[in-house]
Short mmCIF file of C-alpha atoms in Angstrom, two decimals:
data_model
loop_
_atom_site.label_atom_id
_atom_site.label_comp_id
_atom_site.label_asym_id
_atom_site.label_seq_id
_atom_site.Cartn_x
_atom_site.Cartn_y
_atom_site.Cartn_z
CA MET A 215 66.59 20.33 1.38
CA GLU A 216 67.04 24.04 0.86
CA ASN A 217 63.65 24.24 -0.84
CA LEU A 218 62.04 22.47 2.12
CA MET A 219 63.54 24.95 4.60
CA LYS A 220 62.32 27.88 2.55
CA ALA A 221 58.86 26.36 2.38
CA ILE A 222 58.42 26.35 6.15
CA ASP A 223 56.96 29.81 6.56
CA ILE A 224 53.63 31.25 7.58
CA ASN A 225 52.05 30.69 4.13
CA THR A 226 53.04 27.02 4.19
CA ILE A 227 51.56 26.53 7.66
CA ILE A 228 48.31 28.20 6.61
CA TYR A 229 48.26 26.15 3.41
CA ILE A 230 48.68 22.85 5.32
CA ILE A 231 46.00 23.79 7.88
CA LYS A 232 43.69 24.80 5.02
CA LEU A 233 44.16 21.39 3.35
CA ILE A 234 43.49 19.60 6.67
CA LEU A 235 40.29 21.58 7.18
CA ILE A 236 39.15 21.05 3.57
CA SER A 237 39.74 17.29 3.92
CA ILE A 238 37.87 17.13 7.25
CA CYS A 239 34.98 19.12 5.78
CA THR A 240 34.94 16.80 2.75
CA TYR A 241 34.63 13.77 5.05
CA TYR A 242 31.91 15.57 7.02
CA VAL A 243 29.83 16.47 3.93
CA SER A 244 30.18 12.92 2.56
CA ILE A 245 28.86 11.52 5.87
CA LYS A 246 25.92 13.95 5.76
CA ILE A 247 25.16 13.20 2.10
CA LEU A 248 24.88 9.47 2.90
CA ASN A 249 22.98 10.20 6.14
CA ILE A 250 25.34 8.03 8.18
CA LYS A 251 23.90 8.24 11.70
CA SER A 252 26.91 7.42 13.83
CA ILE A 253 30.68 7.46 13.35
CA THR A 254 32.91 5.64 15.83
CA LEU A 255 35.82 7.35 17.59
CA LYS A 256 38.19 5.05 15.69
CA SER A 257 36.74 6.25 12.36
CA LYS A 258 37.08 9.89 13.43
CA ILE A 259 40.74 9.34 14.31
CA VAL A 260 41.31 7.68 10.90
CA PHE A 261 39.71 10.67 9.15
CA LEU A 262 41.84 13.15 11.17
CA ILE A 263 45.08 11.28 10.51
CA GLY A 264 44.10 10.90 6.86
CA SER A 265 43.50 14.67 6.58
CA ILE A 266 46.95 15.43 8.08
CA ILE A 267 48.66 12.93 5.76
CA ILE A 268 46.82 14.35 2.73
CA ALA A 269 47.86 17.91 3.64
CA ILE A 270 51.53 17.04 4.21
CA PHE A 271 51.71 14.80 1.13
CA SER A 272 50.06 17.41 -1.12
CA ASN A 273 52.36 20.16 0.17
CA LEU A 274 55.48 18.05 -0.45
CA ILE A 275 54.34 17.22 -3.99
CA ASN A 276 53.56 20.89 -4.54
CA ILE A 277 57.05 21.88 -3.40
CA ILE A 278 58.74 19.18 -5.50
CA THR A 279 56.72 19.68 -8.72
CA GLY A 280 55.72 23.29 -8.24
CA ILE A 281 52.20 22.43 -9.53
CA GLN A 282 49.62 23.39 -6.91
CA ALA A 283 46.66 22.26 -9.03
CA ASN A 284 47.45 18.60 -8.40
CA THR A 285 46.39 19.08 -4.77
CA ILE A 286 42.70 18.64 -5.70
CA ILE A 287 43.38 15.34 -7.46
CA TYR A 288 45.43 13.97 -4.57
CA THR A 289 42.80 15.09 -2.08
CA ILE A 290 40.00 13.32 -4.00
CA ILE A 291 41.99 10.10 -4.38
CA LEU A 292 43.32 9.91 -0.80
CA VAL A 293 40.08 11.03 0.85
CA SER A 294 38.10 8.53 -1.27
CA ILE A 295 40.41 5.62 -0.39
CA SER A 296 40.26 6.26 3.36
CA PHE A 297 36.49 6.92 3.22
CA ALA A 298 35.91 3.66 1.26
CA VAL A 299 37.92 1.70 3.85
CA VAL A 300 36.07 3.18 6.86
CA THR A 301 32.54 2.99 5.37
CA LYS A 302 33.23 -0.33 3.57
CA SER A 303 31.94 1.04 0.27
CA LYS A 304 33.25 0.59 -3.27
CA LEU A 305 36.08 2.90 -4.31
CA GLY A 306 34.24 4.14 -7.42
CA TYR A 307 31.21 5.07 -5.33
CA SER A 308 33.45 6.72 -2.72
CA ILE A 309 35.14 8.82 -5.45
CA LEU A 310 31.70 9.97 -6.68
CA ILE A 311 30.56 11.07 -3.20
CA ASN A 312 33.83 12.72 -2.19
CA THR A 313 34.19 14.55 -5.53
CA ILE A 314 30.78 16.10 -4.92
CA SER A 315 31.69 16.88 -1.29
CA LEU A 316 35.01 18.47 -2.24
CA SER A 317 33.39 20.61 -4.95
CA ILE A 318 30.82 21.86 -2.39
CA ASN A 319 33.59 22.77 0.05
CA GLN A 320 35.69 24.46 -2.63
CA LEU A 321 32.72 26.59 -3.68
CA ILE A 322 32.01 27.55 -0.07
CA PHE A 323 35.72 28.35 0.48
CA ILE A 324 35.76 30.65 -2.56
CA PHE A 325 32.59 32.36 -1.34
CA SER A 326 34.12 32.73 2.15
CA THR A 327 37.27 34.20 0.60
CA ALA A 328 35.14 36.72 -1.31
CA ILE A 329 33.42 37.78 1.94
CA ASN A 330 36.84 38.12 3.59
CA TYR A 331 38.00 40.27 0.67
CA ILE A 332 35.07 42.65 1.26
CA PHE A 333 35.92 42.70 4.98
CA TYR A 334 39.60 43.36 4.14
CA THR A 335 38.64 46.22 1.83
CA ILE A 336 36.69 47.88 4.65
CA THR A 337 39.05 47.20 7.62
CA LYS A 338 42.44 47.01 5.79
CA VAL A 339 43.50 44.19 8.16
CA GLU A 340 46.51 42.43 6.57
CA ASN A 341 47.25 39.77 9.19
CA GLU A 342 47.40 36.41 7.36
CA PHE A 343 46.38 34.29 10.36
CA PHE A 344 43.47 36.58 11.19
CA ASN A 345 42.21 36.47 7.59
CA PHE A 346 42.54 32.68 7.51
CA ILE A 347 40.65 32.24 10.79
CA PHE A 348 37.93 34.62 9.55
CA ILE A 349 37.59 32.65 6.27
CA THR A 350 37.47 29.34 8.19
CA LEU A 351 34.71 30.58 10.52
CA ILE A 352 32.63 31.83 7.58
CA HIS A 353 33.22 28.51 5.79
CA ILE A 354 31.99 26.49 8.79
CA ILE A 355 28.92 28.72 9.30
CA ILE A 356 27.90 28.53 5.62
CA LEU A 357 28.51 24.76 5.53
CA LYS A 358 26.36 24.23 8.63
CA GLN A 359 23.52 26.30 7.18
CA PHE A 360 23.81 24.52 3.83
CA LEU A 361 23.49 21.10 5.49
CA LYS A 362 20.36 22.28 7.36
CA ILE A 363 18.44 22.64 4.09
CA LYS A 364 15.35 20.40 4.26
CA ARG A 365 16.21 18.27 1.21
CA ILE A 366 19.81 17.75 2.41
CA SER A 367 19.49 17.55 6.20
CA LYS A 368 18.64 13.84 6.09
CA GLY A 369 20.97 12.94 3.25
CA ILE A 370 20.65 13.28 -0.52
CA ILE A 371 18.32 10.41 -1.41
CA PHE A 372 19.35 9.94 -5.04
CA LEU A 373 23.03 9.64 -4.03
CA ASN A 374 22.30 6.81 -1.63
CA LYS A 375 23.93 3.70 -3.07
CA ASN A 376 20.76 1.69 -2.45
CA LYS A 377 18.86 3.90 -4.91
CA ASN A 378 21.34 3.26 -7.75
CA ASN A 379 20.27 6.28 -9.79
CA GLU A 380 23.23 6.17 -12.15
CA TYR A 381 22.09 8.89 -14.57
CA LEU A 382 21.72 11.51 -11.86
CA ASN A 383 24.95 10.41 -10.19
CA LEU A 384 26.83 10.83 -13.46
CA LEU A 385 25.27 14.25 -14.07
CA ILE A 386 26.28 15.54 -10.63
CA LEU A 387 29.74 14.00 -11.00
CA ASN A 388 30.21 15.92 -14.26
CA VAL A 389 29.05 19.17 -12.67
CA SER A 390 31.42 18.61 -9.73
CA ILE A 391 34.35 17.94 -12.08
CA ILE A 392 33.61 21.12 -14.01
CA ILE A 393 33.50 23.09 -10.73
CA LEU A 394 36.83 21.66 -9.58
CA PHE A 395 38.37 22.25 -13.00
CA THR A 396 37.26 25.87 -12.89
CA ILE A 397 38.72 26.27 -9.39
CA VAL A 398 42.03 24.84 -10.61
CA MET A 399 42.20 27.43 -13.39
CA LEU A 400 41.39 30.25 -10.95
CA VAL A 401 44.00 29.08 -8.46
CA ASN A 402 46.69 28.81 -11.14
CA TYR A 403 46.00 32.01 -13.00
CA GLN A 404 49.36 33.43 -14.16
CA LYS A 405 51.22 30.65 -12.34
CA LYS A 406 52.54 28.18 -14.86
CA TYR A 407 49.03 28.39 -16.30
CA THR A 408 49.68 26.50 -19.57
CA LEU A 409 51.41 23.47 -18.04
CA ASN A 410 48.80 23.04 -15.31
CA LEU A 411 45.92 23.45 -17.75
CA VAL A 412 47.26 20.82 -20.15
CA PHE A 413 47.93 18.34 -17.30
CA ILE A 414 44.48 18.77 -15.71
CA LEU A 415 42.73 18.87 -19.09
CA ILE A 416 44.18 15.49 -20.06
CA ILE A 417 43.05 13.87 -16.80
CA PHE A 418 39.56 15.38 -16.90
CA SER A 419 39.22 14.54 -20.61
CA ILE A 420 39.81 10.88 -19.82
CA ILE A 421 37.28 11.02 -16.99
CA MET A 422 34.72 12.79 -19.18
CA PHE A 423 35.25 10.28 -22.02
CA ILE A 424 34.62 7.35 -19.69
CA THR A 425 31.60 9.15 -18.24
CA ILE A 426 30.07 9.87 -21.65
CA GLN A 427 30.68 6.30 -22.81
CA LYS A 428 29.01 4.91 -19.70
CA SER A 429 26.15 7.40 -20.06
CA LEU A 430 25.44 6.33 -23.64
CA HIS A 431 25.62 2.66 -22.68
CA LEU A 432 23.21 3.24 -19.81
CA TYR A 433 20.91 5.36 -21.99
CA TYR A 434 20.44 2.67 -24.64
CA LYS A 435 20.18 -0.04 -22.00
CA GLN A 436 17.52 1.89 -20.10
CA LYS A 437 15.70 2.75 -23.32
CA MET A 438 15.41 -0.94 -24.18
CA LEU A 439 14.32 -1.77 -20.63
CA VAL A 440 11.66 0.95 -20.69
CA LYS A 441 10.39 -0.34 -24.04
CA ASP A 442 10.23 -3.92 -22.72
CA LEU A 443 8.54 -2.76 -19.52
CA GLU A 444 5.94 -0.74 -21.44
CA GLU A 445 5.16 -3.72 -23.69
CA THR A 446 4.94 -6.05 -20.67
CA LYS A 447 2.77 -3.55 -18.81
CA LEU A 448 0.41 -3.24 -21.79
CA GLU A 449 0.21 -7.01 -22.14
CA LEU A 450 -0.50 -7.40 -18.41
CA GLU A 451 -3.22 -4.72 -18.58
CA ASN A 452 -4.89 -6.52 -21.48
CA LYS A 453 -4.70 -9.85 -19.63
CA LYS A 454 -6.05 -8.20 -16.50
CA LYS A 455 -9.01 -6.78 -18.42
CA GLU A 456 -9.72 -10.19 -19.96
CA VAL A 457 -9.60 -11.86 -16.52
CA GLU A 458 -11.86 -9.17 -15.02
CA ALA A 459 -14.35 -9.58 -17.88
CA LEU A 460 -14.37 -13.37 -17.43
CA GLU A 461 -14.75 -13.04 -13.65
CA LYS A 462 -17.63 -10.59 -14.09
CA GLU A 463 -19.28 -12.89 -16.63
CA ASN A 464 -18.81 -15.87 -14.31
CA LEU A 465 -20.20 -13.91 -11.34
CA GLU A 466 -23.29 -12.84 -13.28
CA PHE A 467 -23.82 -16.39 -14.51
CA SER A 468 -23.49 -17.70 -10.94
CA LYS A 469 -26.04 -15.16 -9.69
CA VAL A 470 -28.53 -16.11 -12.40
CA SER A 471 -27.93 -19.83 -11.84
CA HIS A 472 -28.40 -19.41 -8.11
CA SER A 473 -31.72 -17.58 -8.58
CA ILE A 474 -32.98 -20.07 -11.17
CA ALA A 475 -32.14 -22.99 -8.85
CA HIS A 476 -34.50 -21.67 -6.16
CA LYS A 477 -37.30 -21.03 -8.67
CA GLN A 478 -36.78 -24.45 -10.20
CA LYS A 479 -37.13 -26.17 -6.83
CA ALA A 480 -40.24 -24.13 -5.98
CA LEU A 481 -41.81 -25.03 -9.35
CA GLU A 482 -40.92 -28.71 -8.88
CA TYR A 483 -42.59 -28.62 -5.50
CA LYS A 484 -45.67 -26.94 -7.05
CA LEU A 485 -45.73 -29.52 -9.85
CA ASN A 486 -45.56 -32.36 -7.35
CA GLU A 487 -48.40 -30.77 -5.43
CA LEU A 488 -50.51 -30.50 -8.59
CA SER A 489 -49.75 -34.05 -9.59
CA MET A 490 -50.93 -35.27 -6.21
CA LYS A 491 -54.23 -33.50 -6.77
CA SER A 492 -54.69 -34.78 -10.30
CA GLU A 493 -57.39 -37.28 -11.25
CA ILE A 494 -54.83 -40.03 -11.88
CA ALA A 495 -53.38 -39.63 -8.44
CA GLU A 496 -56.87 -39.66 -6.93
CA GLU A 497 -57.83 -42.84 -8.78
CA MET A 498 -54.66 -44.59 -7.60
CA ASN A 499 -55.06 -43.25 -4.04
CA LEU A 500 -51.42 -42.09 -4.18
CA LYS A 501 -52.05 -38.88 -2.28
CA ASP A 502 -53.79 -40.63 0.62
CA ARG A 503 -51.12 -43.30 0.82
CA ILE A 504 -48.29 -40.73 0.83
CA ASP A 505 -50.08 -38.62 3.43
CA ASP A 506 -50.52 -41.67 5.67
CA LEU A 507 -46.84 -42.54 5.37
CA SER A 508 -45.80 -38.94 6.11
CA LYS A 509 -47.96 -38.81 9.23
CA GLU A 510 -46.52 -42.11 10.45
CA LEU A 511 -42.97 -40.91 9.91
CA ARG A 512 -43.29 -37.35 11.25
CA LYS A 513 -46.38 -37.56 13.38
CA GLU A 514 -46.56 -33.79 12.87
CA THR A 515 -49.27 -31.47 11.63
CA ILE A 516 -48.27 -29.01 8.86
CA VAL A 517 -49.48 -25.52 9.73
CA VAL A 518 -51.46 -23.80 7.00
CA LEU A 519 -49.56 -20.62 6.13
CA ASP A 520 -51.12 -17.19 5.68
CA LYS A 521 -51.40 -16.17 2.03
CA THR A 522 -49.97 -13.00 0.52
CA GLY A 523 -52.24 -13.33 -2.52
CA ILE A 524 -49.18 -13.36 -4.79
CA THR A 525 -48.85 -16.83 -6.33
CA GLU A 526 -45.05 -16.88 -6.75
CA ILE A 527 -44.42 -15.68 -3.18
CA ASP A 528 -46.96 -18.09 -1.67
CA ASP A 529 -45.47 -20.98 -3.67
CA MET A 530 -41.99 -20.13 -2.42
CA PHE A 531 -43.19 -20.05 1.21
CA SER A 532 -44.94 -23.40 0.72
CA TYR A 533 -41.79 -24.93 -0.73
CA MET A 534 -39.62 -23.58 2.08
CA GLN A 535 -42.14 -24.84 4.66
CA ALA A 536 -41.84 -28.30 3.09
CA GLU A 537 -38.03 -28.08 3.30
CA CYS A 538 -38.34 -27.17 6.98
CA VAL A 539 -40.71 -30.11 7.63
CA LYS A 540 -38.24 -32.40 5.88
CA ASN A 541 -35.49 -31.16 8.23
CA LYS A 542 -37.78 -31.27 11.31
CA ILE A 543 -37.73 -27.49 11.68
CA ASP A 544 -40.69 -25.51 12.99
CA PHE A 545 -41.60 -22.89 10.37
CA GLN A 546 -43.81 -19.88 11.03
CA LEU A 547 -44.91 -17.00 8.79
CA GLN A 548 -46.31 -13.65 9.93
CA LEU A 549 -47.72 -11.18 7.38
CA SER A 550 -48.34 -7.52 8.12
CA GLY A 551 -49.79 -4.87 5.88
CA ASN A 552 -50.46 -4.91 2.15
CA ILE A 553 -47.87 -7.08 0.39
CA TYR A 554 -49.12 -5.86 -3.02
CA LYS A 555 -48.08 -2.33 -2.05
CA MET A 556 -44.67 -3.68 -1.08
CA ILE A 557 -43.97 -5.32 -4.47
CA ASN A 558 -45.43 -2.37 -6.40
CA HIS A 559 -43.40 0.36 -4.66
CA TYR A 560 -40.42 -1.09 -2.80
CA ILE A 561 -39.13 -4.33 -4.40
CA ASP A 562 -39.84 -6.35 -7.50
CA LYS A 563 -41.85 -9.57 -7.05
CA LYS A 564 -39.07 -11.76 -8.48
CA GLU A 565 -36.43 -10.08 -6.31
CA LEU A 566 -38.54 -10.64 -3.18
CA GLU A 567 -39.05 -14.26 -4.14
CA ILE A 568 -35.28 -14.84 -4.40
CA LEU A 569 -34.60 -12.86 -1.20
CA ILE A 570 -37.05 -15.10 0.70
CA ALA A 571 -35.61 -18.29 -0.80
CA ASP A 572 -31.96 -17.39 -0.17
CA HIS A 573 -32.28 -16.52 3.48
CA ILE A 574 -34.75 -19.18 4.56
CA LYS A 575 -32.44 -21.72 2.87
CA ASN A 576 -29.45 -20.21 4.75
CA ALA A 577 -31.42 -20.46 8.01
CA ILE A 578 -32.17 -24.14 7.34
CA ILE A 579 -28.44 -24.80 6.71
CA ALA A 580 -27.44 -22.87 9.87
CA ILE A 581 -29.86 -24.92 11.98
CA GLY A 582 -28.59 -28.14 10.38
CA TYR A 583 -25.03 -27.35 11.48
CA GLY A 584 -26.05 -26.78 15.10
CA ASN A 585 -26.93 -29.11 17.97
CA ASN A 586 -29.71 -26.94 19.34
CA ILE A 587 -32.86 -28.76 20.48
CA ASN A 588 -34.82 -25.69 19.40
CA LYS A 589 -35.10 -25.84 15.61
CA SER A 590 -37.21 -22.89 14.55
CA ILE A 591 -37.55 -20.36 11.74
CA LEU A 592 -39.82 -17.34 11.84
CA VAL A 593 -40.40 -15.15 8.78
CA ARG A 594 -42.06 -11.75 9.09
CA LEU A 595 -43.07 -9.91 5.92
CA GLY A 596 -44.78 -6.57 5.28
CA LYS A 597 -45.03 -3.34 7.30
CA LEU A 598 -42.56 -3.82 10.18
CA ASP A 599 -41.22 -1.13 12.55
CA GLY A 600 -42.55 1.69 10.41
CA SER A 601 -41.26 0.48 7.00
CA TYR A 602 -41.78 -2.45 4.66
CA GLY A 603 -39.34 -5.28 5.08
CA LEU A 604 -38.49 -8.94 5.45
CA TYR A 605 -37.28 -10.35 8.80
CA VAL A 606 -35.87 -13.90 9.02
CA TYR A 607 -35.33 -15.35 12.52
CA ASP A 608 -33.59 -18.69 13.12
CA SER A 609 -32.13 -20.76 15.95
CA GLY A 610 -29.07 -21.92 14.01
CA ILE A 611 -25.35 -21.35 14.49
CA GLU A 612 -23.76 -17.90 14.41
CA PHE A 613 -22.05 -16.37 11.39
CA GLU A 614 -18.31 -16.90 11.19
CA ILE A 615 -16.65 -13.50 11.61
CA GLU A 616 -14.71 -13.91 8.34
CA THR A 617 -18.03 -14.41 6.56
CA LEU A 618 -19.45 -11.23 8.13
CA ILE A 619 -16.42 -9.21 6.96
CA ASN A 620 -16.74 -10.49 3.36
CA LEU A 621 -20.53 -10.13 3.02
CA GLY A 622 -21.41 -8.45 -0.27
CA LYS A 623 -17.73 -8.10 -1.26
CA LYS A 624 -17.07 -11.59 -2.63
CA PRO A 625 -18.85 -14.95 -2.63
CA SER A 626 -18.24 -16.38 0.82
CA THR A 627 -19.72 -19.46 2.47
CA THR A 628 -18.72 -21.88 5.20
CA HIS A 629 -21.24 -24.51 4.02
CA ARG A 630 -20.00 -25.60 0.59
CA ASP A 631 -20.55 -29.24 1.52
CA SER A 632 -24.27 -28.43 2.00
CA GLY A 633 -24.62 -26.76 -1.38
CA GLY A 634 -23.66 -23.24 -0.29
CA THR A 635 -22.14 -21.06 -3.02
CA GLY A 636 -22.00 -17.67 -1.32
CA MET A 637 -23.96 -16.18 -4.22
CA GLY A 638 -27.08 -15.63 -2.09
CA PHE A 639 -25.58 -12.68 -0.28
CA MET A 640 -24.07 -11.29 -3.50
CA ASN A 641 -27.59 -11.23 -5.00
CA THR A 642 -28.97 -9.78 -1.76
CA PHE A 643 -26.55 -6.85 -1.72
CA ASP A 644 -27.26 -6.12 -5.38
CA THR A 645 -30.98 -5.96 -4.59
CA LEU A 646 -30.45 -3.82 -1.47
CA ARG A 647 -28.22 -1.34 -3.30
CA LYS A 648 -30.73 -1.09 -6.15
CA HIS A 649 -33.57 -0.12 -3.78
CA LYS A 650 -31.42 1.75 -1.20
CA ALA A 651 -32.60 -0.70 1.44
CA SER A 652 -30.93 -1.41 4.78
CA PHE A 653 -29.60 -4.73 6.03
CA ILE A 654 -29.27 -5.34 9.75
CA ILE A 655 -27.91 -8.54 11.30
CA GLU A 656 -28.87 -8.94 14.95
CA GLU A 657 -27.14 -11.75 16.84
CA LEU A 658 -29.48 -12.24 19.79
CA GLY A 659 -27.41 -14.74 21.74
CA LYS A 660 -25.98 -18.22 21.88
CA PRO A 661 -28.24 -21.19 20.95
CA THR A 662 -30.95 -21.84 23.58
CA LYS A 663 -34.00 -24.08 23.76
CA ASP A 664 -36.49 -21.23 23.98
CA ASN A 665 -35.19 -18.42 21.77
CA PHE A 666 -33.83 -17.52 18.34
CA THR A 667 -30.07 -16.94 17.93
CA LYS A 668 -30.21 -14.29 15.21
CA VAL A 669 -32.46 -12.26 12.92
CA LEU A 670 -31.72 -10.86 9.46
CA LYS A 671 -33.65 -7.66 8.81
CA PHE A 672 -34.10 -6.35 5.26
CA LYS A 673 -35.74 -2.92 5.56
CA PHE A 674 -36.83 -0.86 2.55
CA ASP A 675 -36.33 2.46 4.34
CA GLY A 676 -34.21 4.34 1.75
CA LYS A 677 -31.21 4.54 4.13
CA ASN A 678 -28.95 1.99 2.38
CA GLU A 679 -27.25 0.93 5.65
CA PHE A 680 -25.44 -2.28 6.60
CA LYS A 681 -25.13 -2.80 10.34
CA ILE A 682 -24.34 -5.64 12.74
CA CYS A 683 -25.77 -5.68 16.28
CA SER A 684 -24.11 -8.46 18.26
CA TYR A 685 -23.15 -9.58 21.73
CA ARG A 686 -19.79 -10.47 20.07
CA ASP A 687 -19.12 -6.83 19.07
CA GLU A 688 -15.56 -6.63 20.49
CA GLU A 689 -14.50 -9.90 18.84
CA ILE A 690 -15.90 -8.79 15.46
CA LYS A 691 -14.24 -5.35 15.67
CA SER A 692 -10.86 -6.88 16.54
CA LYS A 693 -10.89 -9.03 13.37
CA ASP A 694 -12.32 -6.33 11.08
CA LYS A 695 -8.93 -4.80 10.21
CA GLU A 696 -10.30 -2.41 7.57
CA ASN A 697 -13.05 -1.17 9.95
CA SER A 698 -15.58 -1.65 7.15
CA LEU A 699 -18.39 -2.88 9.42
CA ILE A 700 -20.69 -0.86 11.65
CA VAL A 701 -20.91 -2.99 14.78
CA GLU A 702 -23.06 -2.26 17.80
CA LYS A 703 -23.37 -4.03 21.15
CA ILE A 704 -26.29 -6.25 22.10
CA THR A 705 -26.35 -7.20 25.77
CA LEU A 706 -27.36 -10.76 26.61
#
C-alpha cells in the first residue's frame, strides 16, 4: 500500500497517460494498416476503455515487479485481444498487426523524444508536463504524415489477411520484434538491466524459434508447390501448342476441302454438259428429251451468260447459274473491263473462282431461307467504281449480327443444315488480306419484291478495309462489344 501511495506522483500520471496514448495510437495504426473504412462508436469506446485498462494494469505490474520492460509485452497481448474481439479477426493475426503498429509508434515516440531533447537543450525548459505535451504533439504530427504516404494511405496491401502473404508477414514481424527488443534495452539501461534482458530474451527466443520453424516449413512447402506449378505450367503449354497445331491443321484442311468441293461440283457440271453433247447422247436423243422435260417443269428460258474468256471462271458461272435455275432464282451476270488484266495483276484465277463460288452459293442459301417473292442474284465483275472487283447482290435474308461480328475471326454460319461450314468467309478474308483488298457489306433494306436486300463488294483497291453499311447500324453497334466493326448508316 505504501508503494502504491508513493507511486502516485507526476511521473506516474505522465507514464499512465503515455501508455493510454501509445495504446490508442496502436489501435489507430492497426486500423489504417488494414484500411478499415468505418469504426462504430461502440468500438471506439471499447478501444478507449481497453487503453485505460492496459495503462493501469501495466503500471500496477511495473510497481509490483519493478520491471518496466514487461509493459510492451502486456500492451501487445491486451491490445491484440481487444482488437481481435472488435474486428472479429484471429488472435494470431491480430498479434502480428498490433506488434507492427506498436513498433511503429515506439519508433516515432523515440524520434519525438529526441526532437524534444534538442528543444530542451535550446530552451532549458524543465517542466515535465510541458515536455510530455510537446512530445505527444510531435508524435501525432509525425504519425499523421507517416500514414499519408501513398503506399500506406490506403492500407498495407501485403498485410491484408485476404492476401495471405505469410513470408512477408513473418519478415515484418521479426523486424518489429527486433525493434521492440531494442527499445526495451534502451528503456532499461542501467535499471536492473541483466534481469530484464534475460527475461525478454527468453520470451523473444521462443517467438523467434517458432517463427524460424514456420518459415522453414513454409519455404519447403512453397518450393514444392512452385516446382509442381512449373511442371504443370510446362505440361499445359505443351498441350496448348499441340491443340493449336491440330486446330491450325484442321482449319487449313477445312479451307482446302471447302475450295475443292466447289471445283468438284463445277467440274461435275461441266462433265455432265459434255456428256450431253457427246455422240452417244445424240444417238439416244437424251439431250433433247432432258431439255423437253426441263422446259415442261420450269417453263423458263436460261439466259446465255457473257463470257470472260477464262474457262474456269466461265464454267463456275455456268454451274452457279444452273444452281440458281434449280432453286428458281433469277441469275444475272454483268462484266466490265478486261478480266484478264484482273487475274494477272489483282487476284489469282483460282482464288477468284473460289471467291465467286463461295458468295454466289451463300446468296442462294440466303434466298432459300427467306419468303421473298423476289428471288434474284446479280453478279458484277471487272472494273467497278474505279477499281477492279467482284460485287454480289441478292434478295435473301439479312446477316445475323453475331455472324457479322465473327466474320474472318472464326468459322461461323447459321446455315449448317444447308451445308454451310463457315469456311467460305475464312477463305475470303485470307484472300483479301493477301491482296490488300477491301470488303464492304451494304445492307440495302428489308426484303422487297422489286429490290435487292444486300450487296457484298470485294474491291481490289489496296486499302485492306472491312466496312459494314447498314440501315441496322445502331443495332449492330450495340451488340459489337469489342467495337471491332466499322459500321456506317444507310438510310432506307
